[in-house]
Coordinates of C-alpha atoms in Angstrom, one line a residue:
Chain M
M1 CA -28.9 23.1 -0.9
K2 CA -25.9 21.9 -2.9
V3 CA -23.6 19.4 -1.3
A4 CA -20.2 18.1 -2.4
V5 CA -18.9 14.9 -0.9
V6 CA -15.1 14.9 -0.7
G7 CA -13.5 11.6 0.3
A8 CA -16.2 9.2 -0.9
G9 CA -15.2 6.2 1.0
A10 CA -17.7 4.1 2.9
L11 CA -18.7 7.0 5.1
G12 CA -18.9 9.6 2.4
L13 CA -20.8 7.4 0.0
Y14 CA -23.3 6.3 2.7
Y15 CA -24.2 9.8 4.0
G16 CA -24.0 11.3 0.5
A17 CA -26.4 8.7 -0.8
L18 CA -28.9 9.3 2.1
L19 CA -28.8 13.1 1.4
Q20 CA -29.4 12.6 -2.4
R21 CA -32.2 10.2 -1.7
S22 CA -33.9 12.8 0.5
G23 CA -33.8 15.3 -2.4
V24 CA -30.6 17.2 -1.6
E25 CA -28.5 18.1 -4.7
T26 CA -25.4 16.0 -4.0
H27 CA -22.1 15.7 -6.0
F28 CA -19.5 13.1 -5.4
L29 CA -15.8 13.6 -5.9
L30 CA -14.7 10.1 -6.9
R31 CA -11.6 8.3 -7.8
R32 CA -11.8 4.5 -7.4
D33 CA -15.6 4.4 -7.9
Y34 CA -15.9 7.0 -10.7
E35 CA -16.4 4.7 -13.6
A36 CA -18.9 2.4 -11.8
V37 CA -20.9 5.2 -10.3
S38 CA -21.1 7.2 -13.6
R39 CA -22.3 4.1 -15.4
S40 CA -24.6 2.4 -12.8
G41 CA -25.1 4.8 -10.0
L42 CA -24.8 3.9 -6.3
Q43 CA -26.0 0.8 -4.5
V44 CA -26.5 0.9 -0.7
Y45 CA -27.0 -2.3 1.2
S46 CA -28.2 -1.2 4.6
I47 CA -29.5 -2.7 7.8
N48 CA -32.2 0.1 7.4
G49 CA -33.2 -1.1 4.0
D50 CA -31.3 -1.4 0.7
F51 CA -31.7 1.2 -2.0
H52 CA -30.2 2.2 -5.4
L53 CA -29.6 5.6 -6.8
P54 CA -29.5 5.1 -10.6
K55 CA -28.2 8.6 -11.5
V56 CA -25.5 10.1 -9.4
N57 CA -23.5 13.3 -10.0
A58 CA -20.0 11.8 -10.2
W59 CA -16.9 13.9 -10.8
R60 CA -13.2 13.5 -11.1
T61 CA -12.2 17.0 -10.0
S62 CA -13.7 19.6 -7.6
R63 CA -13.4 22.3 -10.3
E64 CA -16.1 20.6 -12.3
I65 CA -18.4 20.7 -9.3
G66 CA -17.8 24.4 -8.5
P67 CA -19.0 26.2 -5.4
V68 CA -21.5 24.4 -3.1
D69 CA -23.4 25.2 0.1
L70 CA -21.8 22.4 2.0
V71 CA -18.6 20.4 1.6
L72 CA -18.9 17.0 3.4
V73 CA -15.4 15.8 4.1
G74 CA -15.0 12.0 4.6
L75 CA -11.4 11.6 3.6
K76 CA -9.1 9.3 5.5
T77 CA -7.1 11.7 7.6
F78 CA -3.7 10.8 6.2
A79 CA -5.0 12.4 2.9
N80 CA -5.5 15.8 4.7
D81 CA -2.6 17.3 2.9
H82 CA -4.8 17.3 -0.2
Y83 CA -7.5 19.5 1.5
A84 CA -6.5 22.7 -0.4
E85 CA -6.6 21.2 -3.9
M86 CA -9.8 19.2 -3.3
I87 CA -11.8 21.7 -1.3
A88 CA -10.8 25.3 -2.4
P89 CA -12.7 25.0 -5.8
L90 CA -15.9 24.1 -3.9
L91 CA -16.0 27.2 -1.8
G92 CA -18.2 30.3 -2.4
E93 CA -18.6 33.1 0.0
H94 CA -21.0 31.3 2.3
S95 CA -19.9 27.7 1.8
Q96 CA -19.7 25.5 4.9
I97 CA -17.3 22.7 5.5
L98 CA -18.4 19.7 7.6
T99 CA -15.7 17.1 8.5
L100 CA -16.9 13.7 9.6
Q101 CA -13.3 12.4 9.8
N102 CA -11.8 10.5 12.6
G103 CA -9.7 11.8 15.4
L104 CA -8.4 15.3 16.2
G105 CA -6.9 18.1 14.2
N106 CA -9.2 18.1 11.1
E107 CA -11.2 21.1 12.1
E108 CA -8.0 23.0 13.0
S109 CA -6.5 22.2 9.6
L110 CA -9.6 23.2 7.7
A111 CA -9.9 26.4 9.7
E112 CA -6.4 27.3 9.0
L113 CA -6.8 26.8 5.3
F114 CA -10.3 28.2 4.7
G115 CA -11.3 30.2 7.8
A116 CA -12.7 28.9 11.1
E117 CA -16.2 30.4 10.6
R118 CA -16.8 27.9 7.8
V119 CA -16.0 24.8 9.8
I120 CA -18.4 22.4 11.4
G121 CA -17.3 19.2 13.0
G122 CA -19.2 15.9 13.2
V123 CA -18.5 12.7 15.1
A124 CA -19.9 9.8 13.2
F125 CA -20.8 6.5 14.9
L126 CA -21.1 4.4 11.7
C127 CA -20.2 0.9 10.8
S128 CA -19.9 0.7 7.0
N129 CA -17.6 -0.8 4.4
R130 CA -17.1 -0.3 0.7
G131 CA -17.9 -3.2 -1.5
E132 CA -17.1 -3.4 -5.2
P133 CA -17.0 0.0 -6.9
G134 CA -20.4 1.7 -6.7
V135 CA -21.5 -0.4 -3.7
V136 CA -21.5 0.5 0.0
H137 CA -22.5 -1.7 2.9
H138 CA -24.0 -0.1 6.0
L139 CA -23.6 -2.7 8.8
G140 CA -24.7 -0.8 11.9
A141 CA -25.3 2.4 13.8
G142 CA -25.0 5.7 11.9
R143 CA -25.5 8.5 14.4
I144 CA -23.8 11.8 13.8
I145 CA -23.2 14.4 16.5
L146 CA -22.5 17.9 15.0
G147 CA -20.8 20.8 16.6
E148 CA -19.5 24.2 15.6
F149 CA -15.7 24.5 15.6
Q150 CA -16.0 28.0 17.0
R151 CA -19.5 28.0 18.5
L152 CA -20.6 30.9 16.4
D153 CA -23.9 30.0 15.0
R154 CA -26.3 27.6 16.6
D155 CA -29.0 28.3 14.0
R156 CA -26.7 27.1 11.2
L157 CA -26.0 23.9 13.1
D158 CA -29.7 23.3 13.7
Q159 CA -30.4 23.6 10.0
L160 CA -27.8 21.1 9.2
V161 CA -29.1 18.7 11.8
Q162 CA -32.5 19.0 10.2
I163 CA -31.1 18.2 6.8
F164 CA -29.5 15.1 8.0
Q165 CA -32.6 14.1 10.0
Q166 CA -34.7 14.6 6.9
A167 CA -32.3 12.2 5.1
G168 CA -33.0 9.6 7.8
V169 CA -29.8 10.1 9.8
D170 CA -29.9 9.9 13.6
C171 CA -28.4 13.4 14.0
K172 CA -28.1 15.8 16.9
A173 CA -26.2 18.9 17.8
T174 CA -23.8 19.5 20.6
D175 CA -22.5 22.7 22.2
D176 CA -19.3 20.9 22.9
L177 CA -17.8 19.4 19.8
K178 CA -14.4 19.0 21.6
R179 CA -16.0 16.8 24.2
A180 CA -17.8 14.7 21.6
R181 CA -14.5 14.2 19.8
W182 CA -12.6 13.2 23.0
E183 CA -15.4 10.9 24.1
K184 CA -15.1 9.1 20.8
L185 CA -11.4 8.8 21.3
V186 CA -12.0 7.1 24.6
W187 CA -13.3 4.2 22.6
N188 CA -11.3 4.6 19.4
I189 CA -7.8 4.7 21.0
P190 CA -7.9 1.5 23.0
F191 CA -10.1 -0.6 20.7
N192 CA -9.0 0.5 17.3
G193 CA -5.4 0.5 18.5
L194 CA -5.3 -2.9 20.3
A195 CA -7.5 -4.7 17.8
A196 CA -5.3 -3.5 14.9
L197 CA -2.1 -4.3 16.7
L198 CA -3.1 -7.8 17.9
Q199 CA -5.5 -8.6 15.1
Q200 CA -8.2 -9.6 17.5
P201 CA -11.8 -8.4 17.7
V202 CA -13.0 -6.5 20.8
D203 CA -14.5 -9.5 22.6
R204 CA -11.2 -11.3 22.7
L205 CA -9.5 -8.3 24.1
L206 CA -12.1 -7.9 26.9
A207 CA -12.1 -11.5 27.8
V208 CA -8.7 -11.4 29.5
G209 CA -8.3 -9.6 32.8
A210 CA -4.9 -8.0 32.1
T211 CA -6.0 -6.7 28.7
R212 CA -9.3 -5.4 29.9
K213 CA -7.3 -3.5 32.6
L214 CA -5.0 -2.1 29.9
V215 CA -8.1 -1.0 27.9
R216 CA -9.3 0.9 30.9
E217 CA -5.9 2.4 31.6
L218 CA -5.7 3.7 28.0
M219 CA -9.2 5.1 28.4
L220 CA -8.3 6.9 31.6
E221 CA -5.3 8.5 29.9
V222 CA -7.5 9.8 27.2
I223 CA -10.1 11.1 29.6
A224 CA -7.4 12.9 31.6
A225 CA -6.0 14.5 28.5
G226 CA -9.4 15.4 27.2
N227 CA -10.4 17.1 30.5
Q228 CA -7.5 19.5 30.2
Q229 CA -8.7 20.8 26.8
G230 CA -11.3 23.2 28.1
L231 CA -14.4 21.1 27.7
L232 CA -17.6 22.6 28.9
K233 CA -18.1 19.7 31.2
A234 CA -15.5 17.1 32.2
I235 CA -15.7 13.5 31.1
P236 CA -16.1 11.5 34.3
E237 CA -13.8 8.5 34.8
S238 CA -16.9 6.3 35.0
Y239 CA -17.3 6.9 31.2
A240 CA -14.5 4.3 30.9
D241 CA -16.7 1.7 32.6
T242 CA -19.7 2.7 30.5
M243 CA -17.7 2.2 27.3
L244 CA -16.4 -1.2 28.6
E245 CA -19.9 -2.4 29.2
F246 CA -21.1 -0.9 25.9
T247 CA -18.4 -2.9 24.1
D248 CA -19.1 -6.1 26.0
N249 CA -22.4 -6.1 24.0
M250 CA -20.7 -5.8 20.7
G251 CA -19.6 -9.4 20.4
E252 CA -16.7 -10.1 18.0
Y253 CA -16.8 -6.7 16.5
R254 CA -13.7 -5.7 14.3
P255 CA -12.9 -2.0 14.6
S256 CA -12.1 -0.2 11.4
M257 CA -8.4 0.1 12.1
Q258 CA -8.2 -3.7 12.5
I259 CA -9.8 -4.1 9.1
D260 CA -7.5 -1.4 7.6
R261 CA -4.5 -3.3 8.8
E262 CA -5.8 -6.7 7.7
E263 CA -6.3 -5.3 4.3
G264 CA -2.9 -3.6 4.2
R265 CA -4.2 -0.1 4.2
Q266 CA -2.5 2.9 5.9
L267 CA -3.7 3.4 9.5
E268 CA -5.0 6.8 10.7
T269 CA -2.6 6.9 13.6
G270 CA -1.9 10.7 13.1
A271 CA -5.5 11.8 13.8
I272 CA -6.5 9.1 16.2
F273 CA -3.2 8.9 18.2
R274 CA -0.5 11.5 17.5
N275 CA -2.8 14.6 17.5
P276 CA -4.4 13.6 20.8
L277 CA -0.9 13.0 22.2
L278 CA 0.1 16.4 21.1
F279 CA -3.0 18.0 22.7
G280 CA -2.3 16.0 25.9
A281 CA 1.4 16.9 26.0
A282 CA 0.6 20.6 25.4
K283 CA -1.3 20.4 28.8
G284 CA 1.3 18.3 30.5
V285 CA -0.8 15.2 30.7
P286 CA 1.3 12.0 30.6
M287 CA -0.1 9.4 28.3
P288 CA 2.6 6.7 28.3
R289 CA 0.3 3.8 27.2
V290 CA -1.4 5.7 24.4
E291 CA 2.0 6.8 23.1
M292 CA 3.4 3.3 23.3
L293 CA 0.4 2.0 21.4
A294 CA 0.8 4.6 18.7
T295 CA 4.5 3.7 18.4
L296 CA 3.8 0.0 18.2
L297 CA 1.1 0.5 15.5
E298 CA 3.4 2.7 13.4
Q299 CA 6.4 0.3 13.8
G300 CA 4.1 -2.6 12.9
Q301 CA 3.3 -1.0 9.6
L302 CA 7.0 -0.8 8.6
Chain J
M1 CA 32.8 -33.6 39.9
K2 CA 29.5 -35.1 38.7
V3 CA 27.1 -32.9 36.9
A4 CA 23.5 -33.4 35.8
V5 CA 22.0 -31.1 33.1
V6 CA 18.3 -30.6 33.7
G7 CA 16.5 -28.9 30.9
A8 CA 18.7 -29.9 28.0
G9 CA 17.6 -27.3 25.4
A10 CA 20.2 -25.3 23.4
L11 CA 21.7 -23.8 26.5
G12 CA 21.9 -27.0 28.6
L13 CA 23.2 -29.1 25.8
Y14 CA 25.9 -26.5 24.9
Y15 CA 27.3 -25.9 28.3
G16 CA 26.9 -29.6 29.3
A17 CA 28.8 -30.7 26.2
L18 CA 31.6 -28.2 27.0
L19 CA 31.9 -29.6 30.6
Q20 CA 31.9 -33.2 29.3
R21 CA 34.6 -32.4 26.7
S22 CA 36.8 -31.0 29.5
G23 CA 36.6 -34.2 31.5
V24 CA 33.7 -33.5 33.9
E25 CA 31.4 -36.5 34.4
T26 CA 28.2 -35.1 32.9
H27 CA 24.8 -36.6 32.7
F28 CA 21.9 -35.3 30.6
L29 CA 18.3 -35.6 31.5
L30 CA 16.7 -35.8 28.0
R31 CA 13.3 -36.0 26.5
R32 CA 13.2 -35.0 22.8
D33 CA 16.9 -35.8 22.2
Y34 CA 17.1 -39.0 24.2
E35 CA 17.0 -41.5 21.4
A36 CA 19.4 -39.6 19.1
V37 CA 21.9 -38.8 21.8
S38 CA 21.9 -42.4 23.2
R39 CA 22.5 -43.7 19.7
S40 CA 24.9 -41.1 18.2
G41 CA 26.1 -38.8 21.0
L42 CA 26.0 -35.0 20.8
Q43 CA 27.2 -32.8 17.9
V44 CA 28.0 -29.2 18.6
Y45 CA 28.4 -26.7 15.8
S46 CA 30.1 -23.7 17.3
I47 CA 31.7 -20.5 16.2
N48 CA 34.6 -21.6 18.4
G49 CA 35.0 -24.9 16.6
D50 CA 32.7 -27.8 16.0
F51 CA 33.1 -31.0 18.0
H52 CA 31.3 -34.3 18.5
L53 CA 30.9 -36.3 21.7
P54 CA 30.3 -39.9 20.6
K55 CA 29.4 -41.3 24.0
V56 CA 27.0 -39.3 26.2
N57 CA 25.3 -40.2 29.5
A58 CA 21.7 -39.8 28.4
W59 CA 18.9 -40.5 30.8
R60 CA 15.1 -40.3 30.8
T61 CA 14.6 -39.8 34.6
S62 CA 16.6 -38.1 37.3
R63 CA 16.3 -41.2 39.5
E64 CA 18.5 -43.1 37.1
I65 CA 21.2 -40.4 37.5
G66 CA 21.1 -40.2 41.3
P67 CA 22.9 -37.7 43.5
V68 CA 25.4 -35.4 41.8
D69 CA 27.7 -32.6 42.9
L70 CA 26.1 -30.0 40.6
V71 CA 22.7 -29.7 39.0
L72 CA 22.8 -27.4 36.0
V73 CA 19.3 -26.1 35.3
G74 CA 18.6 -24.9 31.8
L75 CA 14.8 -25.4 31.8
K76 CA 12.5 -23.0 30.0
T77 CA 11.1 -21.1 33.0
F78 CA 7.4 -22.0 32.3
A79 CA 8.5 -25.6 33.2
N80 CA 9.6 -24.6 36.7
D81 CA 6.6 -26.3 38.3
H82 CA 8.5 -29.6 37.5
Y83 CA 11.5 -28.6 39.6
A84 CA 10.7 -30.9 42.4
E85 CA 10.3 -34.1 40.4
M86 CA 13.2 -33.4 38.2
I87 CA 15.8 -32.1 40.7
A88 CA 15.0 -33.8 44.1
P89 CA 16.4 -37.3 43.0
L90 CA 19.7 -35.6 42.0
L91 CA 20.4 -34.1 45.4
G92 CA 22.8 -35.4 48.0
E93 CA 23.8 -33.6 51.2
H94 CA 26.3 -31.3 49.5
S95 CA 24.8 -31.0 46.0
Q96 CA 24.7 -27.5 44.5
I97 CA 22.1 -26.2 42.1
L98 CA 23.1 -23.7 39.4
T99 CA 20.3 -22.1 37.4
L100 CA 21.2 -20.5 34.1
Q101 CA 17.5 -19.8 33.3
N102 CA 16.1 -16.5 32.1
G103 CA 14.5 -13.7 34.2
L104 CA 13.7 -13.5 37.8
G105 CA 12.3 -15.9 40.4
N106 CA 14.2 -19.0 39.6
E107 CA 16.7 -18.9 42.5
E108 CA 13.8 -18.1 44.8
S109 CA 11.8 -21.1 43.7
L110 CA 14.8 -23.4 44.0
A111 CA 15.7 -22.1 47.4
E112 CA 12.2 -22.6 48.7
L113 CA 12.2 -26.2 47.5
F114 CA 15.7 -27.3 48.2
G115 CA 17.3 -24.8 50.6
A116 CA 18.9 -21.4 49.8
E117 CA 22.4 -22.6 50.7
R118 CA 22.4 -24.9 47.7
V119 CA 21.5 -22.3 45.1
I120 CA 23.8 -20.5 42.7
G121 CA 22.5 -18.3 39.9
G122 CA 24.1 -17.6 36.6
V123 CA 23.3 -15.1 33.9
A124 CA 24.2 -16.5 30.5
F125 CA 24.9 -14.4 27.4
L126 CA 24.6 -17.1 24.9
C127 CA 23.2 -17.3 21.4
S128 CA 22.4 -20.9 20.6
N129 CA 19.7 -23.0 18.9
R130 CA 18.8 -26.6 18.9
G131 CA 19.1 -28.3 15.5
E132 CA 17.8 -31.8 14.8
P133 CA 17.8 -34.2 17.8
G134 CA 21.4 -34.6 19.1
V135 CA 22.6 -31.3 17.5
V136 CA 23.2 -27.9 19.0
H137 CA 24.3 -24.7 17.2
H138 CA 26.3 -22.2 19.1
L139 CA 25.9 -18.9 17.1
G140 CA 27.6 -16.3 19.3
A141 CA 28.7 -15.1 22.7
G142 CA 28.6 -17.6 25.7
R143 CA 29.7 -15.7 28.7
I144 CA 28.3 -16.7 32.1
I145 CA 28.3 -14.5 35.2
L146 CA 27.8 -16.6 38.4
G147 CA 26.7 -15.4 41.8
E148 CA 25.6 -16.9 45.1
F149 CA 21.9 -16.6 45.8
Q150 CA 22.7 -15.8 49.5
R151 CA 26.4 -14.7 49.2
L152 CA 27.5 -17.4 51.6
D153 CA 30.5 -19.0 50.0
R154 CA 32.8 -17.1 47.7
D155 CA 35.2 -20.1 47.5
R156 CA 32.5 -22.4 46.2
L157 CA 31.7 -19.9 43.5
D158 CA 35.4 -19.5 42.5
Q159 CA 35.7 -23.3 42.2
L160 CA 32.7 -23.3 39.9
V161 CA 34.0 -20.5 37.8
Q162 CA 37.2 -22.4 37.4
I163 CA 35.4 -25.5 36.2
F164 CA 33.6 -23.5 33.6
Q165 CA 36.8 -21.7 32.5
Q166 CA 38.6 -25.1 32.2
A167 CA 35.7 -26.1 29.9
G168 CA 36.4 -23.1 27.7
V169 CA 33.6 -20.9 28.9
D170 CA 34.1 -17.2 29.4
C171 CA 33.0 -17.2 33.1
K172 CA 33.3 -14.9 36.0
A173 CA 31.9 -14.4 39.4
T174 CA 29.9 -11.5 40.7
D175 CA 29.2 -10.4 44.3
D176 CA 25.9 -9.0 43.1
L177 CA 23.9 -11.7 41.3
K178 CA 20.8 -9.6 41.6
R179 CA 22.4 -6.7 39.8
A180 CA 23.6 -9.0 37.0
R181 CA 20.0 -10.4 36.6
W182 CA 18.5 -6.9 36.5
E183 CA 21.1 -5.7 34.0
K184 CA 20.2 -8.6 31.7
L185 CA 16.6 -7.6 32.1
V186 CA 17.4 -4.1 30.9
W187 CA 18.2 -5.7 27.5
N188 CA 15.8 -8.7 27.6
I189 CA 12.6 -6.9 28.4
P190 CA 12.6 -4.3 25.6
F191 CA 14.3 -6.4 22.9
N192 CA 12.8 -9.8 23.5
G193 CA 9.4 -8.2 24.1
L194 CA 9.2 -5.9 21.2
A195 CA 10.9 -8.2 18.7
A196 CA 8.5 -11.0 19.7
L197 CA 5.4 -8.7 19.6
L198 CA 6.2 -7.1 16.3
Q199 CA 8.2 -9.9 14.8
Q200 CA 11.0 -7.6 13.8
P201 CA 14.7 -8.0 14.5
V202 CA 16.5 -5.5 16.8
D203 CA 17.9 -3.3 14.0
R204 CA 14.5 -2.5 12.6
L205 CA 13.3 -1.6 16.1
L206 CA 16.2 0.8 16.6
A207 CA 16.0 2.4 13.2
V208 CA 12.8 4.3 14.0
G209 CA 13.1 7.3 16.4
A210 CA 9.8 6.7 18.3
T211 CA 10.5 3.0 18.8
R212 CA 14.1 3.6 19.9
K213 CA 12.7 6.1 22.4
L214 CA 10.2 3.4 23.6
V215 CA 13.1 0.9 24.0
R216 CA 14.9 3.4 26.2
E217 CA 11.8 4.2 28.3
L218 CA 11.3 0.5 28.9
M219 CA 14.9 0.2 29.9
L220 CA 14.6 3.1 32.3
E221 CA 11.6 1.5 34.0
V222 CA 13.6 -1.7 34.5
I223 CA 16.6 0.2 35.8
A224 CA 14.4 2.1 38.3
A225 CA 12.7 -1.1 39.5
G226 CA 16.1 -2.9 39.8
N227 CA 17.6 -0.1 41.8
Q228 CA 15.0 -0.5 44.5
Q229 CA 15.9 -4.2 45.0
G230 CA 18.9 -3.6 47.3
L231 CA 21.6 -3.9 44.7
L232 CA 25.1 -3.4 46.1
K233 CA 25.6 -0.6 43.5
A234 CA 22.9 1.1 41.5
I235 CA 22.6 0.6 37.7
P236 CA 23.1 4.1 36.2
E237 CA 20.6 5.4 33.7
S238 CA 23.5 5.6 31.2
Y239 CA 23.4 1.8 31.1
A240 CA 20.4 2.2 28.9
D241 CA 22.5 4.2 26.3
T242 CA 25.3 1.6 26.6
M243 CA 22.8 -1.2 25.8
L244 CA 21.4 0.8 22.9
E245 CA 24.8 1.3 21.4
F246 CA 25.7 -2.3 22.1
T247 CA 22.6 -3.4 20.2
D248 CA 23.2 -1.1 17.3
N249 CA 26.2 -3.3 16.5
M250 CA 24.1 -6.5 16.5
G251 CA 22.6 -6.1 13.0
E252 CA 19.4 -7.9 12.3
Y253 CA 19.6 -10.1 15.4
R254 CA 16.5 -12.0 16.3
P255 CA 16.1 -12.4 20.1
S256 CA 15.2 -15.8 21.5
M257 CA 11.6 -14.7 22.3
Q258 CA 11.0 -13.6 18.7
I259 CA 12.2 -17.1 17.5
D260 CA 10.0 -18.8 20.2
R261 CA 7.0 -16.9 18.9
E262 CA 7.8 -17.5 15.2
E263 CA 8.0 -21.2 16.0
G264 CA 4.8 -21.2 18.0
R265 CA 6.4 -22.0 21.4
Q266 CA 5.3 -20.7 24.7
L267 CA 7.0 -17.4 25.7
E268 CA 8.8 -17.0 29.0
T269 CA 6.7 -13.9 30.0
G270 CA 6.5 -15.0 33.6
A271 CA 10.2 -15.0 34.5
I272 CA 11.2 -12.1 32.1
F273 CA 8.1 -9.8 32.6
R274 CA 5.7 -10.8 35.4
N275 CA 8.3 -11.5 38.1
P276 CA 10.2 -8.3 37.5
L277 CA 6.8 -6.5 37.6
L278 CA 6.0 -8.1 40.9
F279 CA 9.4 -7.1 42.3
G280 CA 8.9 -3.5 41.0
A281 CA 5.4 -3.3 42.4
A282 CA 6.6 -4.5 45.8
K283 CA 8.8 -1.4 45.9
G284 CA 6.2 0.9 44.5
V285 CA 8.0 1.5 41.2
P286 CA 5.6 2.2 38.4
M287 CA 6.3 0.2 35.2
P288 CA 3.4 1.0 32.9
R289 CA 5.2 0.3 29.7
V290 CA 6.7 -3.0 30.8
E291 CA 3.3 -4.1 32.1
M292 CA 1.7 -3.1 28.8
L293 CA 4.3 -5.0 26.8
A294 CA 3.7 -8.1 29.0
T295 CA 0.0 -7.9 28.6
L296 CA 0.3 -7.5 24.8
L297 CA 2.6 -10.5 24.5
E298 CA 0.3 -12.7 26.6
Q299 CA -2.8 -11.5 24.7
G300 CA -1.0 -12.1 21.4
Q301 CA -0.4 -15.7 22.4
L302 CA -4.1 -16.4 22.8

């Protein structure tokens, strides 16, 4: 098994490091971290135990890596227009592409460029940050749920699950990738959006009755839109309450988009907001609050 | 004619100064500006010409002023729970109360406390700021539209219009105060709200297609709610476009609520947002975007 990690931010570095540690031949396409990783390898500080990989296959271009069995895509979604140049050189006849990116539309874009049969999607529940170059911090969670984009090959999916499990990742397969993606959006849209807009962690948002109500209304809009996308099983409205209670236990957690905004980075509003809005609109589901939140986030970046 | 100005912020000081300059016996209930005004009078810097009133009737309590013919209320609306103590000592048998405050609910509160027959409402289109104590800056506009709360006495209204006109104020009467209030909300809700939330002047909001669309959607929610309040004549949807074009000509104007937030003052979300939402809800008109904006503004103040 030969793996290439494309988009080696906190997520790509973390899962790539786990795969390499478990014996998988792993190659990292790097930009910011290239010098540091080439020289000193990769340092992971993790709640599950720190470790250091002294020798890492670090590359500046995909062409140097050549064809691999699996491309693991961890790019920020606003960089998706670089898919072709970054991924094409990594593909052989049977290469698979796994995107662990946020939001919606990534599998579709990859399928259009490289063929739907190659594409596997994964929803990652990971709390991690990059430190100085060559260092990644794993702060919490880490589960991955994998699903086929076209539901062609459950065996292939099970093999991939096994590879991640052998690397120490809490990984499972789903028959309904779409549902997993929409379920994650039920959390991501209100909490990433409001925390980034207001620069407040989740506990402050949930402490105020009117804001808690708004969070729930946003969730219900996402659930309604998701349930029109041909999921195998509908997401019940009670999932909103489950997510509220789940988040009540997080304390003063700062969602990634809040951190992105604090640090002046571009926000992934396209994948997390605009694409779900397009999918909702295509089915005639009104999402006035989600659209307003997207617009406010985008305007706030100007 | 004896007038008492209650709530002598930028609006109260400005109109009070104009009345006094025209010969009306005017008394100011002052807190922050009491010392300065007692000592040095009132200085108005106005686009219509600067002027100075060397001797001003400045008071610390309403009791010292005693009964007047007209109470001019310019309080910030979050101070309305001080109506009783501030206004009661100013009332004689025939005293009138004119509120030029923002938003909805002010006439209703005054009527409940002091009798509906006393209450006149006014919608002020004024751009003014307080400077150092004893100084007010008039930056633009200044028109007042006056209406009876109960439509009892058109003569009384005309006399009041005349008094303001003699003081140099562009003033006219309306038979439909409610409509004037809702029309002003069509502007105030989107522009005060979004400018305060995003800390951006109106031209930046209108320059982005999605945000301009959101402004218009907020306006349409306000128009729909207003049109269920028994206005004499409905506000047409085209009023939204009129207001958009009107605002396109304002340049980088910063609405008062944006300035309030920049300067860390309390925002008038009750009168400008929550009361209109209550009136809308009472008639079953959904206002999801207006409610969301109110919630975000309130949460942002925490």
